[in-house]
PDB file of C-alpha atoms in Angstrom:
ATOM      1  CA  UNK A   1     -38.600  88.096 122.991  1.00  0.00           C
ATOM      2  CA  UNK A   2     -35.626  89.770 121.413  1.00  0.00           C
ATOM      3  CA  UNK A   3     -35.239  92.060 124.334  1.00  0.00           C
ATOM      4  CA  UNK A   4     -35.223  89.133 126.868  1.00  0.00           C
ATOM      5  CA  UNK A   5     -32.600  87.364 124.845  1.00  0.00           C
ATOM      6  CA  UNK A   6     -30.574  90.392 124.741  1.00  0.00           C
ATOM      7  CA  UNK A   7     -30.904  90.880 128.566  1.00  0.00           C
ATOM      8  CA  UNK A   8     -30.009  87.188 129.216  1.00  0.00           C
ATOM      9  CA  UNK A   9     -26.901  87.494 127.007  1.00  0.00           C
ATOM     10  CA  UNK A  10     -26.042  90.781 128.856  1.00  0.00           C
ATOM     11  CA  UNK A  11     -26.509  88.830 132.389  1.00  0.00           C
ATOM     12  CA  UNK A  12     -24.490  85.854 131.120  1.00  0.00           C
ATOM     13  CA  UNK A  13     -21.628  88.059 130.054  1.00  0.00           C
ATOM     14  CA  UNK A  14     -21.763  89.964 133.471  1.00  0.00           C
ATOM     15  CA  UNK A  15     -21.832  86.729 135.334  1.00  0.00           C
ATOM     16  CA  UNK A  16     -18.797  85.429 133.322  1.00  0.00           C
ATOM     17  CA  UNK A  17     -16.792  88.571 133.955  1.00  0.00           C
ATOM     18  CA  UNK A  18     -17.754  88.311 137.719  1.00  0.00           C
ATOM     19  CA  UNK A  19     -16.513  84.745 137.802  1.00  0.00           C
ATOM     20  CA  UNK A  20     -13.260  85.591 136.123  1.00  0.00           C
ATOM     21  CA  UNK A  21     -12.672  88.528 138.722  1.00  0.00           C
ATOM     22  CA  UNK A  22     -13.477  86.229 141.468  1.00  0.00           C
ATOM     23  CA  UNK A  23     -11.049  83.654 140.085  1.00  0.00           C
ATOM     24  CA  UNK A  24      -8.366  86.390 139.726  1.00  0.00           C
ATOM     25  CA  UNK A  25      -9.064  87.574 143.340  1.00  0.00           C
ATOM     26  CA  UNK A  26      -8.835  84.022 144.698  1.00  0.00           C
ATOM     27  CA  UNK A  27      -5.406  83.485 142.967  1.00  0.00           C
ATOM     28  CA  UNK A  28      -4.214  86.834 144.418  1.00  0.00           C
ATOM     29  CA  UNK A  29      -5.446  85.909 147.881  1.00  0.00           C
ATOM     30  CA  UNK A  30      -3.769  82.686 147.684  1.00  0.00           C
ATOM     31  CA  UNK A  31      -0.383  84.279 146.622  1.00  0.00           C
ATOM     32  CA  UNK A  32      -0.756  86.637 149.571  1.00  0.00           C
ATOM     33  CA  UNK A  33      -1.263  83.803 152.108  1.00  0.00           C
ATOM     34  CA  UNK A  34       1.536  81.872 150.619  1.00  0.00           C
ATOM     35  CA  UNK A  35       3.847  84.931 151.086  1.00  0.00           C
ATOM     36  CA  UNK A  36       2.600  85.143 154.817  1.00  0.00           C
ATOM     37  CA  UNK A  37       3.363  81.569 155.324  1.00  0.00           C
ATOM     38  CA  UNK A  38       6.986  82.306 153.935  1.00  0.00           C
ATOM     39  CA  UNK A  39       7.296  85.101 156.199  1.00  0.00           C
ATOM     40  CA  UNK A  40       5.962  83.121 159.162  1.00  0.00           C
ATOM     41  CA  UNK A  41       8.351  80.077 158.562  1.00  0.00           C
ATOM     42  CA  UNK A  42      11.210  82.477 158.128  1.00  0.00           C
ATOM     43  CA  UNK A  43      10.439  84.024 161.625  1.00  0.00           C
ATOM     44  CA  UNK A  44      10.253  80.432 163.013  1.00  0.00           C
ATOM     45  CA  UNK A  45      13.773  79.608 161.971  1.00  0.00           C
ATOM     46  CA  UNK A  46      15.986  78.918 165.026  1.00  0.00           C
ATOM     47  CA  UNK A  47      19.521  79.971 165.086  1.00  0.00           C
ATOM     48  CA  UNK A  48      21.725  78.367 167.613  1.00  0.00           C
ATOM     49  CA  UNK A  49      25.027  80.134 168.576  1.00  0.00           C
ATOM     50  CA  UNK A  50      28.183  78.366 168.150  1.00  0.00           C
ATOM     51  CA  UNK A  51      30.255  78.381 171.190  1.00  0.00           C
ATOM     52  CA  UNK A  52      33.361  80.760 171.024  1.00  0.00           C
ATOM     53  CA  UNK A  53      32.318  82.103 167.597  1.00  0.00           C
ATOM     54  CA  UNK A  54      30.168  84.773 166.040  1.00  0.00           C
ATOM     55  CA  UNK A  55      28.676  82.244 163.904  1.00  0.00           C
ATOM     56  CA  UNK A  56      25.240  80.651 164.104  1.00  0.00           C
ATOM     57  CA  UNK A  57      24.083  77.309 163.154  1.00  0.00           C
ATOM     58  CA  UNK A  58      20.623  76.675 161.281  1.00  0.00           C
ATOM     59  CA  UNK A  59      18.922  73.595 159.919  1.00  0.00           C
ATOM     60  CA  UNK A  60      20.087  72.720 156.335  1.00  0.00           C
ATOM     61  CA  UNK A  61      16.518  73.030 155.068  1.00  0.00           C
ATOM     62  CA  UNK A  62      16.080  76.412 156.731  1.00  0.00           C
ATOM     63  CA  UNK A  63      19.370  77.522 155.279  1.00  0.00           C
ATOM     64  CA  UNK A  64      18.411  76.424 151.751  1.00  0.00           C
ATOM     65  CA  UNK A  65      15.131  78.323 152.045  1.00  0.00           C
ATOM     66  CA  UNK A  66      16.859  81.386 153.254  1.00  0.00           C
ATOM     67  CA  UNK A  67      19.277  81.234 150.402  1.00  0.00           C
ATOM     68  CA  UNK A  68      16.757  80.671 147.755  1.00  0.00           C
ATOM     69  CA  UNK A  69      14.576  83.616 149.229  1.00  0.00           C
ATOM     70  CA  UNK A  70      17.545  85.946 149.437  1.00  0.00           C
ATOM     71  CA  UNK A  71      18.487  85.123 145.677  1.00  0.00           C
ATOM     72  CA  UNK A  72      14.855  85.791 144.718  1.00  0.00           C
ATOM     73  CA  UNK A  73      14.954  89.225 146.759  1.00  0.00           C
ATOM     74  CA  UNK A  74      18.051  90.284 144.945  1.00  0.00           C
ATOM     75  CA  UNK A  75      16.534  89.500 141.530  1.00  0.00           C
ATOM     76  CA  UNK A  76      13.308  91.266 142.450  1.00  0.00           C
ATOM     77  CA  UNK A  77      15.250  94.307 143.509  1.00  0.00           C
ATOM     78  CA  UNK A  78      17.041  94.502 140.232  1.00  0.00           C
ATOM     79  CA  UNK A  79      13.891  94.019 138.350  1.00  0.00           C
ATOM     80  CA  UNK A  80      12.271  96.743 140.553  1.00  0.00           C
ATOM     81  CA  UNK A  81      15.136  99.013 139.861  1.00  0.00           C
ATOM     82  CA  UNK A  82      14.756  98.428 136.055  1.00  0.00           C
ATOM     83  CA  UNK A  83      11.155  98.970 136.116  1.00  0.00           C
ATOM     84  CA  UNK A  84      11.663 102.212 138.283  1.00  0.00           C
ATOM     85  CA  UNK A  85      14.040 103.506 135.477  1.00  0.00           C
ATOM     86  CA  UNK A  86      11.440 102.611 132.991  1.00  0.00           C
ATOM     87  CA  UNK A  87       8.664 104.469 134.739  1.00  0.00           C
ATOM     88  CA  UNK A  88      10.913 107.396 135.348  1.00  0.00           C
ATOM     89  CA  UNK A  89      11.500 107.483 131.554  1.00  0.00           C
ATOM     90  CA  UNK A  90       8.006 107.039 130.818  1.00  0.00           C
ATOM     91  CA  UNK A  91       7.115 109.919 133.156  1.00  0.00           C
ATOM     92  CA  UNK A  92       9.639 112.126 131.471  1.00  0.00           C
ATOM     93  CA  UNK A  93       8.233 111.084 127.906  1.00  0.00           C
ATOM     94  CA  UNK A  94       4.669 111.881 129.119  1.00  0.00           C
ATOM     95  CA  UNK A  95       5.742 115.337 130.386  1.00  0.00           C
ATOM     96  CA  UNK A  96       7.599 115.986 127.020  1.00  0.00           C
ATOM     97  CA  UNK A  97       4.344 114.773 125.177  1.00  0.00           C
ATOM     98  CA  UNK A  98       2.087 116.853 127.202  1.00  0.00           C
ATOM     99  CA  UNK A  99       4.099 119.915 126.573  1.00  0.00           C
ATOM    100  CA  UNK A 100       4.256 119.119 122.761  1.00  0.00           C
ATOM    101  CA  UNK A 101       0.426 118.755 122.736  1.00  0.00           C
ATOM    102  CA  UNK A 102       0.052 122.054 124.628  1.00  0.00           C
ATOM    103  CA  UNK A 103       2.226 123.661 121.799  1.00  0.00           C
ATOM    104  CA  UNK A 104       0.258 121.973 119.123  1.00  0.00           C
ATOM    105  CA  UNK A 105      -2.900 123.032 120.780  1.00  0.00           C
ATOM    106  CA  UNK A 106      -1.615 126.648 120.710  1.00  0.00           C
ATOM    107  CA  UNK A 107      -0.573 126.395 117.070  1.00  0.00           C
ATOM    108  CA  UNK A 108      -4.074 124.920 116.182  1.00  0.00           C
ATOM    109  CA  UNK A 109      -5.784 127.872 118.132  1.00  0.00           C
ATOM    110  CA  UNK A 110      -3.467 130.363 116.094  1.00  0.00           C
ATOM    111  CA  UNK A 111      -4.374 128.685 112.921  1.00  0.00           C
ATOM    112  CA  UNK A 112      -8.148 128.712 113.716  1.00  0.00           C
ATOM    113  CA  UNK A 113      -7.840 132.346 114.564  1.00  0.00           C
ATOM    114  CA  UNK A 114      -6.131 133.311 111.231  1.00  0.00           C
ATOM    115  CA  UNK A 115      -8.639 130.944 109.432  1.00  0.00           C
ATOM    116  CA  UNK A 116     -11.675 132.772 111.025  1.00  0.00           C
ATOM    117  CA  UNK A 117     -10.019 136.088 110.115  1.00  0.00           C
ATOM    118  CA  UNK A 118      -9.554 134.966 106.629  1.00  0.00           C
ATOM    119  CA  UNK A 119     -12.869 133.703 106.278  1.00  0.00           C
ATOM    120  CA  UNK A 120     -14.381 136.810 107.719  1.00  0.00           C
ATOM    121  CA  UNK A 121     -12.566 138.678 105.166  1.00  0.00           C
ATOM    122  CA  UNK A 122     -13.693 136.455 102.382  1.00  0.00           C
ATOM    123  CA  UNK A 123     -17.231 136.723 103.463  1.00  0.00           C
ATOM    124  CA  UNK A 124     -16.909 140.517 103.692  1.00  0.00           C
ATOM    125  CA  UNK A 125     -15.631 140.539 100.082  1.00  0.00           C
ATOM    126  CA  UNK A 126     -18.444 138.244  98.971  1.00  0.00           C
ATOM    127  CA  UNK A 127     -20.937 140.617 100.536  1.00  0.00           C
ATOM    128  CA  UNK A 128     -19.526 143.555  98.902  1.00  0.00           C
ATOM    129  CA  UNK A 129     -19.665 141.809  95.593  1.00  0.00           C
ATOM    130  CA  UNK A 130     -23.290 140.789  96.032  1.00  0.00           C
ATOM    131  CA  UNK A 131     -24.253 144.339  97.184  1.00  0.00           C
ATOM    132  CA  UNK A 132     -22.538 145.650  94.099  1.00  0.00           C
ATOM    133  CA  UNK A 133     -24.134 143.202  91.589  1.00  0.00           C
ATOM    134  CA  UNK A 134     -27.446 143.881  93.280  1.00  0.00           C
ATOM    135  CA  UNK A 135     -27.003 147.635  92.776  1.00  0.00           C
ATOM    136  CA  UNK A 136     -26.101 146.927  89.319  1.00  0.00           C
ATOM    137  CA  UNK A 137     -29.172 144.862  88.815  1.00  0.00           C
ATOM    138  CA  UNK A 138     -31.433 147.655  90.279  1.00  0.00           C
ATOM    139  CA  UNK A 139     -29.653 150.157  88.080  1.00  0.00           C
ATOM    140  CA  UNK A 140     -30.381 148.145  84.947  1.00  0.00           C
ATOM    141  CA  UNK A 141     -33.999 147.788  85.997  1.00  0.00           C
ATOM    142  CA  UNK A 142     -34.119 151.625  86.545  1.00  0.00           C
ATOM    143  CA  UNK A 143     -32.663 152.250  83.060  1.00  0.00           C
ATOM    144  CA  UNK A 144     -34.922 149.949  81.262  1.00  0.00           C
ATOM    145  CA  UNK A 145     -37.930 151.430  82.986  1.00  0.00           C
ATOM    146  CA  UNK A 146     -36.696 154.907  82.117  1.00  0.00           C
ATOM    147  CA  UNK A 147     -35.921 153.959  78.556  1.00  0.00           C
ATOM    148  CA  UNK A 148     -39.372 152.200  78.339  1.00  0.00           C
ATOM    149  CA  UNK A 149     -37.891 148.945  77.439  1.00  0.00           C
ATOM    150  CA  UNK A 150     -39.871 147.017  80.036  1.00  0.00           C
TER     151      UNK A 150
END
């Protein structure tokens, strides 16, 4: 019973996540389609030549649309430039941090090496002390036996 409720909750959550993804994809598709419409509508603009001039005439609505899109394009390019600078700075910081991490890993490795050597020396000393105290204990037993104190 409890397992089935857990499975139901899991499937419900998965379904909710998939619906959310579908909605996100739907909005992305809509944006892309709107961009296509904008490009198509721009391609359909007819510019008529003005006689004896290098200028062309377009409908007011088309001119306004082109003007708005040009402003948006300039703004987007500025944002893109700022974002690119931020990405470049982030990449430099990442490279610096990776180098620092590698340096710290090397230091840790050195410390571990020194620590293991110190630990080995400490264990050697403890072992020597134990062996010495063991020999002393044996010697005392032998002395007691020889003296008949046992």
